[in-house]
PDB file of N, CA, C and O in Angstrom:
ATOM      1  N   UNK S   1       0.825  -1.200   0.000  1.00 64.00           N
ATOM      2  CA  UNK S   1       0.000   0.000   0.000  1.00 64.00           C
ATOM      3  C   UNK S   1       0.867   1.261   0.000  1.00 64.00           C
ATOM      4  O   UNK S   1       0.579   2.205  -0.713  1.00 64.00           O
ATOM      5  N   UNK S   2       1.894   1.257   0.829  1.00 68.00           N
ATOM      6  CA  UNK S   2       2.781   2.420   0.912  1.00 68.00           C
ATOM      7  C   UNK S   2       3.484   2.663  -0.422  1.00 68.00           C
ATOM      8  O   UNK S   2       3.677   3.809  -0.832  1.00 68.00           O
ATOM      9  N   UNK S   3       3.865   1.595  -1.117  1.00 73.00           N
ATOM     10  CA  UNK S   3       4.525   1.716  -2.409  1.00 73.00           C
ATOM     11  C   UNK S   3       3.597   2.334  -3.445  1.00 73.00           C
ATOM     12  O   UNK S   3       4.012   3.180  -4.245  1.00 73.00           O
ATOM     13  N   UNK S   4       2.317   1.963  -3.410  1.00 71.00           N
ATOM     14  CA  UNK S   4       1.351   2.528  -4.350  1.00 71.00           C
ATOM     15  C   UNK S   4       1.150   4.018  -4.111  1.00 71.00           C
ATOM     16  O   UNK S   4       1.057   4.807  -5.050  1.00 71.00           O
ATOM     17  N   UNK S   5       1.096   4.414  -2.858  1.00 74.00           N
ATOM     18  CA  UNK S   5       0.940   5.835  -2.526  1.00 74.00           C
ATOM     19  C   UNK S   5       2.172   6.614  -2.962  1.00 74.00           C
ATOM     20  O   UNK S   5       2.073   7.709  -3.520  1.00 74.00           O
ATOM     21  N   UNK S   6       3.347   6.034  -2.768  1.00 78.00           N
ATOM     22  CA  UNK S   6       4.576   6.693  -3.182  1.00 78.00           C
ATOM     23  C   UNK S   6       4.628   6.831  -4.698  1.00 78.00           C
ATOM     24  O   UNK S   6       5.016   7.885  -5.222  1.00 78.00           O
ATOM     25  N   UNK S   7       4.223   5.788  -5.417  1.00 76.00           N
ATOM     26  CA  UNK S   7       4.210   5.854  -6.873  1.00 76.00           C
ATOM     27  C   UNK S   7       3.198   6.883  -7.363  1.00 76.00           C
ATOM     28  O   UNK S   7       3.465   7.637  -8.302  1.00 76.00           O
ATOM     29  N   UNK S   8       2.039   6.922  -6.726  1.00 72.00           N
ATOM     30  CA  UNK S   8       1.019   7.907  -7.098  1.00 72.00           C
ATOM     31  C   UNK S   8       1.520   9.323  -6.828  1.00 72.00           C
ATOM     32  O   UNK S   8       1.345  10.221  -7.656  1.00 72.00           O
ATOM     33  N   UNK S   9       2.176   9.504  -5.703  1.00 76.00           N
ATOM     34  CA  UNK S   9       2.722  10.813  -5.364  1.00 76.00           C
ATOM     35  C   UNK S   9       3.780  11.240  -6.378  1.00 76.00           C
ATOM     36  O   UNK S   9       3.807  12.391  -6.838  1.00 76.00           O
ATOM     37  N   UNK S  10       4.645  10.333  -6.762  1.00 78.00           N
ATOM     38  CA  UNK S  10       5.683  10.618  -7.750  1.00 78.00           C
ATOM     39  C   UNK S  10       5.074  10.967  -9.095  1.00 78.00           C
ATOM     40  O   UNK S  10       5.491  11.921  -9.763  1.00 78.00           O
ATOM     41  N   UNK S  11       4.054  10.188  -9.490  1.00 74.00           N
ATOM     42  CA  UNK S  11       3.390  10.463 -10.768  1.00 74.00           C
ATOM     43  C   UNK S  11       2.716  11.826 -10.763  1.00 74.00           C
ATOM     44  O   UNK S  11       2.853  12.603 -11.704  1.00 74.00           O
ATOM     45  N   UNK S  12       1.979  12.141  -9.701  1.00 74.00           N
ATOM     46  CA  UNK S  12       1.285  13.428  -9.624  1.00 74.00           C
ATOM     47  C   UNK S  12       2.266  14.589  -9.583  1.00 74.00           C
ATOM     48  O   UNK S  12       2.023  15.643 -10.180  1.00 74.00           O
ATOM     49  N   UNK S  13       3.382  14.402  -8.896  1.00 74.00           N
ATOM     50  CA  UNK S  13       4.381  15.464  -8.820  1.00 74.00           C
ATOM     51  C   UNK S  13       5.006  15.716 -10.193  1.00 74.00           C
ATOM     52  O   UNK S  13       5.160  16.864 -10.605  1.00 74.00           O
ATOM     53  N   UNK S  14       5.328  14.651 -10.919  1.00 75.00           N
ATOM     54  CA  UNK S  14       5.909  14.845 -12.248  1.00 75.00           C
ATOM     55  C   UNK S  14       4.877  15.400 -13.228  1.00 75.00           C
ATOM     56  O   UNK S  14       5.189  16.225 -14.077  1.00 75.00           O
ATOM     57  N   UNK S  15       3.622  14.984 -13.093  1.00 73.00           N
ATOM     58  CA  UNK S  15       2.559  15.508 -13.938  1.00 73.00           C
ATOM     59  C   UNK S  15       2.365  17.004 -13.690  1.00 73.00           C
ATOM     60  O   UNK S  15       2.275  17.796 -14.626  1.00 73.00           O
ATOM     61  N   UNK S  16       2.327  17.392 -12.431  1.00 69.00           N
ATOM     62  CA  UNK S  16       2.154  18.806 -12.096  1.00 69.00           C
ATOM     63  C   UNK S  16       3.359  19.627 -12.543  1.00 69.00           C
ATOM     64  O   UNK S  16       3.208  20.752 -13.006  1.00 69.00           O
ATOM     65  N   UNK S  17       4.527  19.059 -12.439  1.00 69.00           N
ATOM     66  CA  UNK S  17       5.731  19.787 -12.831  1.00 69.00           C
ATOM     67  C   UNK S  17       5.748  20.048 -14.336  1.00 69.00           C
ATOM     68  O   UNK S  17       6.135  21.123 -14.784  1.00 69.00           O
ATOM     69  N   UNK S  18       5.282  19.081 -15.124  1.00 70.00           N
ATOM     70  CA  UNK S  18       5.262  19.288 -16.569  1.00 70.00           C
ATOM     71  C   UNK S  18       4.144  20.238 -16.979  1.00 70.00           C
ATOM     72  O   UNK S  18       4.292  20.992 -17.927  1.00 70.00           O
ATOM     73  N   UNK S  19       3.038  20.221 -16.289  1.00 66.00           N
ATOM     74  CA  UNK S  19       1.916  21.095 -16.656  1.00 66.00           C
ATOM     75  C   UNK S  19       2.076  22.503 -16.105  1.00 66.00           C
ATOM     76  O   UNK S  19       1.875  23.479 -16.811  1.00 66.00           O
ATOM     77  N   UNK S  20       2.410  22.623 -14.856  1.00 63.00           N
ATOM     78  CA  UNK S  20       2.496  23.930 -14.212  1.00 63.00           C
ATOM     79  C   UNK S  20       3.867  24.550 -14.431  1.00 63.00           C
ATOM     80  O   UNK S  20       4.000  25.755 -14.553  1.00 63.00           O
ATOM     81  N   UNK S  21       4.890  23.744 -14.524  1.00 59.00           N
ATOM     82  CA  UNK S  21       6.245  24.243 -14.677  1.00 59.00           C
ATOM     83  C   UNK S  21       6.483  24.919 -16.013  1.00 59.00           C
ATOM     84  O   UNK S  21       7.394  25.701 -16.165  1.00 59.00           O
ATOM     85  N   UNK S  22       5.648  24.617 -16.973  1.00 58.00           N
ATOM     86  CA  UNK S  22       5.800  25.231 -18.284  1.00 58.00           C
ATOM     87  C   UNK S  22       5.330  26.672 -18.231  1.00 58.00           C
ATOM     88  O   UNK S  22       4.215  26.955 -17.813  1.00 58.00           O
ATOM     89  N   UNK S  23       6.175  27.588 -18.653  1.00 60.00           N
ATOM     90  CA  UNK S  23       5.823  29.007 -18.619  1.00 60.00           C
ATOM     91  C   UNK S  23       5.472  29.517 -19.999  1.00 60.00           C
ATOM     92  O   UNK S  23       5.440  30.719 -20.239  1.00 60.00           O
ATOM     93  N   UNK S  24       5.199  28.619 -20.923  1.00 61.00           N
ATOM     94  CA  UNK S  24       4.881  29.036 -22.277  1.00 61.00           C
ATOM     95  C   UNK S  24       3.588  29.843 -22.314  1.00 61.00           C
ATOM     96  O   UNK S  24       3.513  30.871 -22.955  1.00 61.00           O
ATOM     97  N   UNK S  25       2.570  29.383 -21.607  1.00 63.00           N
ATOM     98  CA  UNK S  25       1.308  30.116 -21.562  1.00 63.00           C
ATOM     99  C   UNK S  25       1.447  31.455 -20.865  1.00 63.00           C
ATOM    100  O   UNK S  25       0.854  32.447 -21.271  1.00 63.00           O
ATOM    101  N   UNK S  26       2.250  31.498 -19.815  1.00 66.00           N
ATOM    102  CA  UNK S  26       2.450  32.749 -19.086  1.00 66.00           C
ATOM    103  C   UNK S  26       3.162  33.765 -19.956  1.00 66.00           C
ATOM    104  O   UNK S  26       2.800  34.942 -19.968  1.00 66.00           O
ATOM    105  N   UNK S  27       4.156  33.324 -20.695  1.00 78.00           N
ATOM    106  CA  UNK S  27       4.871  34.283 -21.533  1.00 78.00           C
ATOM    107  C   UNK S  27       3.986  34.753 -22.681  1.00 78.00           C
ATOM    108  O   UNK S  27       4.092  35.896 -23.120  1.00 78.00           O
ATOM    109  N   UNK S  28       3.102  33.889 -23.164  1.00 80.00           N
ATOM    110  CA  UNK S  28       2.173  34.291 -24.222  1.00 80.00           C
ATOM    111  C   UNK S  28       1.233  35.382 -23.710  1.00 80.00           C
ATOM    112  O   UNK S  28       0.974  36.367 -24.402  1.00 80.00           O
ATOM    113  N   UNK S  29       0.750  35.235 -22.492  1.00 81.00           N
ATOM    114  CA  UNK S  29      -0.121  36.257 -21.901  1.00 81.00           C
ATOM    115  C   UNK S  29       0.647  37.554 -21.698  1.00 81.00           C
ATOM    116  O   UNK S  29       0.128  38.640 -21.961  1.00 81.00           O
ATOM    117  N   UNK S  30       1.878  37.462 -21.257  1.00 85.00           N
ATOM    118  CA  UNK S  30       2.690  38.664 -21.067  1.00 85.00           C
ATOM    119  C   UNK S  30       2.912  39.395 -22.383  1.00 85.00           C
ATOM    120  O   UNK S  30       2.821  40.621 -22.443  1.00 85.00           O
ATOM    121  N   UNK S  31       3.195  38.650 -23.445  1.00 88.00           N
ATOM    122  CA  UNK S  31       3.378  39.279 -24.755  1.00 88.00           C
ATOM    123  C   UNK S  31       2.084  39.916 -25.251  1.00 88.00           C
ATOM    124  O   UNK S  31       2.112  40.996 -25.847  1.00 88.00           O
ATOM    125  N   UNK S  32       0.956  39.270 -24.997  1.00 87.00           N
ATOM    126  CA  UNK S  32      -0.328  39.836 -25.426  1.00 87.00           C
ATOM    127  C   UNK S  32      -0.623  41.134 -24.669  1.00 87.00           C
ATOM    128  O   UNK S  32      -1.083  42.115 -25.260  1.00 87.00           O
ATOM    129  N   UNK S  33      -0.343  41.157 -23.368  1.00 90.00           N
ATOM    130  CA  UNK S  33      -0.548  42.384 -22.596  1.00 90.00           C
ATOM    131  C   UNK S  33       0.398  43.487 -23.050  1.00 90.00           C
ATOM    132  O   UNK S  33      -0.001  44.655 -23.130  1.00 90.00           O
ATOM    133  N   UNK S  34       1.628  43.131 -23.345  1.00 91.00           N
ATOM    134  CA  UNK S  34       2.598  44.117 -23.830  1.00 91.00           C
ATOM    135  C   UNK S  34       2.165  44.680 -25.177  1.00 91.00           C
ATOM    136  O   UNK S  34       2.238  45.889 -25.414  1.00 91.00           O
ATOM    137  N   UNK S  35       1.670  43.815 -26.053  1.00 92.00           N
ATOM    138  CA  UNK S  35       1.188  44.261 -27.356  1.00 92.00           C
ATOM    139  C   UNK S  35      -0.015  45.191 -27.207  1.00 92.00           C
ATOM    140  O   UNK S  35      -0.114  46.208 -27.895  1.00 92.00           O
ATOM    141  N   UNK S  36      -0.927  44.862 -26.291  1.00 94.00           N
ATOM    142  CA  UNK S  36      -2.091  45.723 -26.052  1.00 94.00           C
ATOM    143  C   UNK S  36      -1.661  47.083 -25.516  1.00 94.00           C
ATOM    144  O   UNK S  36      -2.198  48.122 -25.929  1.00 94.00           O
ATOM    145  N   UNK S  37      -0.690  47.103 -24.609  1.00 94.00           N
ATOM    146  CA  UNK S  37      -0.195  48.368 -24.060  1.00 94.00           C
ATOM    147  C   UNK S  37       0.456  49.209 -25.147  1.00 94.00           C
ATOM    148  O   UNK S  37       0.217  50.423 -25.231  1.00 94.00           O
ATOM    149  N   UNK S  38       1.241  48.594 -26.006  1.00 94.00           N
ATOM    150  CA  UNK S  38       1.878  49.327 -27.103  1.00 94.00           C
ATOM    151  C   UNK S  38       0.827  49.888 -28.052  1.00 94.00           C
ATOM    152  O   UNK S  38       0.936  51.031 -28.508  1.00 94.00           O
ATOM    153  N   UNK S  39      -0.214  49.108 -28.335  1.00 94.00           N
ATOM    154  CA  UNK S  39      -1.273  49.580 -29.226  1.00 94.00           C
ATOM    155  C   UNK S  39      -2.008  50.774 -28.623  1.00 94.00           C
ATOM    156  O   UNK S  39      -2.301  51.747 -29.328  1.00 94.00           O
ATOM    157  N   UNK S  40      -2.271  50.742 -27.333  1.00 95.00           N
ATOM    158  CA  UNK S  40      -2.953  51.863 -26.674  1.00 95.00           C
ATOM    159  C   UNK S  40      -2.085  53.113 -26.715  1.00 95.00           C
ATOM    160  O   UNK S  40      -2.571  54.215 -27.005  1.00 95.00           O
ATOM    161  N   UNK S  41      -0.789  52.966 -26.446  1.00 94.00           N
ATOM    162  CA  UNK S  41       0.119  54.112 -26.486  1.00 94.00           C
ATOM    163  C   UNK S  41       0.179  54.692 -27.900  1.00 94.00           C
ATOM    164  O   UNK S  41       0.165  55.923 -28.078  1.00 94.00           O
ATOM    165  N   UNK S  42       0.220  53.835 -28.914  1.00 94.00           N
ATOM    166  CA  UNK S  42       0.251  54.325 -30.300  1.00 94.00           C
ATOM    167  C   UNK S  42      -1.027  55.073 -30.662  1.00 94.00           C
ATOM    168  O   UNK S  42      -0.978  56.121 -31.308  1.00 94.00           O
ATOM    169  N   UNK S  43      -2.166  54.563 -30.246  1.00 94.00           N
ATOM    170  CA  UNK S  43      -3.437  55.226 -30.546  1.00 94.00           C
ATOM    171  C   UNK S  43      -3.502  56.596 -29.885  1.00 94.00           C
ATOM    172  O   UNK S  43      -3.901  57.589 -30.507  1.00 94.00           O
ATOM    173  N   UNK S  44      -3.078  56.682 -28.636  1.00 92.00           N
ATOM    174  CA  UNK S  44      -3.088  57.965 -27.924  1.00 92.00           C
ATOM    175  C   UNK S  44      -2.116  58.942 -28.586  1.00 92.00           C
ATOM    176  O   UNK S  44      -2.439  60.126 -28.763  1.00 92.00           O
ATOM    177  N   UNK S  45      -0.934  58.455 -28.980  1.00 93.00           N
ATOM    178  CA  UNK S  45       0.047  59.333 -29.624  1.00 93.00           C
ATOM    179  C   UNK S  45      -0.472  59.837 -30.961  1.00 93.00           C
ATOM    180  O   UNK S  45      -0.300  61.016 -31.295  1.00 93.00           O
ATOM    181  N   UNK S  46      -1.112  58.977 -31.741  1.00 94.00           N
ATOM    182  CA  UNK S  46      -1.656  59.400 -33.035  1.00 94.00           C
ATOM    183  C   UNK S  46      -2.756  60.438 -32.851  1.00 94.00           C
ATOM    184  O   UNK S  46      -2.827  61.421 -33.591  1.00 94.00           O
ATOM    185  N   UNK S  47      -3.604  60.252 -31.846  1.00 92.00           N
ATOM    186  CA  UNK S  47      -4.657  61.244 -31.584  1.00 92.00           C
ATOM    187  C   UNK S  47      -4.042  62.579 -31.170  1.00 92.00           C
ATOM    188  O   UNK S  47      -4.486  63.643 -31.614  1.00 92.00           O
ATOM    189  N   UNK S  48      -3.030  62.537 -30.316  1.00 91.00           N
ATOM    190  CA  UNK S  48      -2.385  63.771 -29.869  1.00 91.00           C
ATOM    191  C   UNK S  48      -1.728  64.491 -31.038  1.00 91.00           C
ATOM    192  O   UNK S  48      -1.877  65.701 -31.204  1.00 91.00           O
ATOM    193  N   UNK S  49      -0.997  63.753 -31.853  1.00 93.00           N
ATOM    194  CA  UNK S  49      -0.321  64.357 -33.013  1.00 93.00           C
ATOM    195  C   UNK S  49      -1.350  64.888 -34.005  1.00 93.00           C
ATOM    196  O   UNK S  49      -1.169  65.958 -34.596  1.00 93.00           O
ATOM    197  N   UNK S  50      -2.451  64.153 -34.188  1.00 91.00           N
ATOM    198  CA  UNK S  50      -3.506  64.607 -35.090  1.00 91.00           C
ATOM    199  C   UNK S  50      -4.133  65.900 -34.629  1.00 91.00           C
ATOM    200  O   UNK S  50      -4.364  66.818 -35.433  1.00 91.00           O
ATOM    201  N   UNK S  51      -4.419  66.010 -33.338  1.00 87.00           N
ATOM    202  CA  UNK S  51      -5.000  67.246 -32.812  1.00 87.00           C
ATOM    203  C   UNK S  51      -4.025  68.418 -32.918  1.00 87.00           C
ATOM    204  O   UNK S  51      -4.413  69.536 -33.291  1.00 87.00           O
ATOM    205  N   UNK S  52      -2.763  68.162 -32.617  1.00 87.00           N
ATOM    206  CA  UNK S  52      -1.760  69.230 -32.682  1.00 87.00           C
ATOM    207  C   UNK S  52      -1.559  69.700 -34.123  1.00 87.00           C
ATOM    208  O   UNK S  52      -1.472  70.908 -34.387  1.00 87.00           O
ATOM    209  N   UNK S  53      -1.488  68.767 -35.065  1.00 90.00           N
ATOM    210  CA  UNK S  53      -1.291  69.173 -36.456  1.00 90.00           C
ATOM    211  C   UNK S  53      -2.544  69.847 -37.010  1.00 90.00           C
ATOM    212  O   UNK S  53      -2.443  70.754 -37.843  1.00 90.00           O
ATOM    213  N   UNK S  54      -3.709  69.440 -36.561  1.00 88.00           N
ATOM    214  CA  UNK S  54      -4.944  70.091 -37.003  1.00 88.00           C
ATOM    215  C   UNK S  54      -4.966  71.551 -36.579  1.00 88.00           C
ATOM    216  O   UNK S  54      -5.307  72.440 -37.370  1.00 88.00           O
ATOM    217  N   UNK S  55      -4.594  71.816 -35.327  1.00 87.00           N
ATOM    218  CA  UNK S  55      -4.548  73.198 -34.842  1.00 87.00           C
ATOM    219  C   UNK S  55      -3.512  74.020 -35.604  1.00 87.00           C
ATOM    220  O   UNK S  55      -3.758  75.156 -36.003  1.00 87.00           O
ATOM    221  N   UNK S  56      -2.364  73.416 -35.840  1.00 87.00           N
ATOM    222  CA  UNK S  56      -1.282  74.108 -36.544  1.00 87.00           C
ATOM    223  C   UNK S  56      -1.674  74.415 -37.989  1.00 87.00           C
ATOM    224  O   UNK S  56      -1.483  75.545 -38.475  1.00 87.00           O
ATOM    225  N   UNK S  57      -2.253  73.455 -38.680  1.00 85.00           N
ATOM    226  CA  UNK S  57      -2.653  73.671 -40.060  1.00 85.00           C
ATOM    227  C   UNK S  57      -3.838  74.622 -40.168  1.00 85.00           C
ATOM    228  O   UNK S  57      -3.937  75.389 -41.123  1.00 85.00           O
ATOM    229  N   UNK S  58      -4.730  74.605 -39.193  1.00 89.00           N
ATOM    230  CA  UNK S  58      -5.853  75.540 -39.191  1.00 89.00           C
ATOM    231  C   UNK S  58      -5.386  76.980 -39.025  1.00 89.00           C
ATOM    232  O   UNK S  58      -5.862  77.893 -39.717  1.00 89.00           O
ATOM    233  N   UNK S  59      -4.421  77.174 -38.116  1.00 87.00           N
ATOM    234  CA  UNK S  59      -3.911  78.533 -37.932  1.00 87.00           C
ATOM    235  C   UNK S  59      -3.114  78.982 -39.165  1.00 87.00           C
ATOM    236  O   UNK S  59      -3.184  80.158 -39.560  1.00 87.00           O
ATOM    237  N   UNK S  60      -2.397  78.102 -39.805  1.00 85.00           N
ATOM    238  CA  UNK S  60      -1.665  78.451 -41.020  1.00 85.00           C
ATOM    239  C   UNK S  60      -2.644  78.766 -42.149  1.00 85.00           C
ATOM    240  O   UNK S  60      -2.423  79.717 -42.916  1.00 85.00           O
ATOM    241  N   UNK S  61      -3.706  77.997 -42.254  1.00 85.00           N
ATOM    242  CA  UNK S  61      -4.717  78.246 -43.286  1.00 85.00           C
ATOM    243  C   UNK S  61      -5.427  79.571 -43.050  1.00 85.00           C
ATOM    244  O   UNK S  61      -5.726  80.312 -44.009  1.00 85.00           O
ATOM    245  N   UNK S  62      -5.698  79.901 -41.808  1.00 86.00           N
ATOM    246  CA  UNK S  62      -6.347  81.174 -41.497  1.00 86.00           C
ATOM    247  C   UNK S  62      -5.410  82.358 -41.815  1.00 86.00           C
ATOM    248  O   UNK S  62      -5.871  83.396 -42.284  1.00 86.00           O
ATOM    249  N   UNK S  63      -4.123  82.164 -41.585  1.00 86.00           N
ATOM    250  CA  UNK S  63      -3.161  83.243 -41.867  1.00 86.00           C
ATOM    251  C   UNK S  63      -3.051  83.464 -43.379  1.00 86.00           C
ATOM    252  O   UNK S  63      -2.911  84.618 -43.828  1.00 86.00           O
ATOM    253  N   UNK S  64      -3.137  82.414 -44.160  1.00 86.00           N
ATOM    254  CA  UNK S  64      -3.055  82.550 -45.606  1.00 86.00           C
ATOM    255  C   UNK S  64      -4.307  83.227 -46.151  1.00 86.00           C
ATOM    256  O   UNK S  64      -4.244  84.097 -47.025  1.00 86.00           O
ATOM    257  N   UNK S  65      -5.466  82.853 -45.640  1.00 79.00           N
ATOM    258  CA  UNK S  65      -6.720  83.432 -46.100  1.00 79.00           C
ATOM    259  C   UNK S  65      -6.920  84.863 -45.603  1.00 79.00           C
ATOM    260  O   UNK S  65      -7.591  85.648 -46.242  1.00 79.00           O
ATOM    261  N   UNK S  66      -6.351  85.156 -44.460  1.00 65.00           N
ATOM    262  CA  UNK S  66      -6.598  86.416 -43.795  1.00 65.00           C
ATOM    263  C   UNK S  66      -5.974  87.583 -44.425  1.00 65.00           C
ATOM    264  O   UNK S  66      -6.353  88.668 -44.638  1.00 65.00           O
TER     265      UNK S  66
END
């Protein structure tokens, strides 16, 4: 009986080590979060640059027409 429990314990430990010990899924989630953060920063930067250039071009257009 003790041998069976020891074998079961060894099997479960090796099974858990192969399933939980793998960090492939964790790194995939980290890369996805990093990609989402980069996309948000790019969208905010494009909006900021768009608003700034719109104001600049509007004032230049008004000066030409004026």
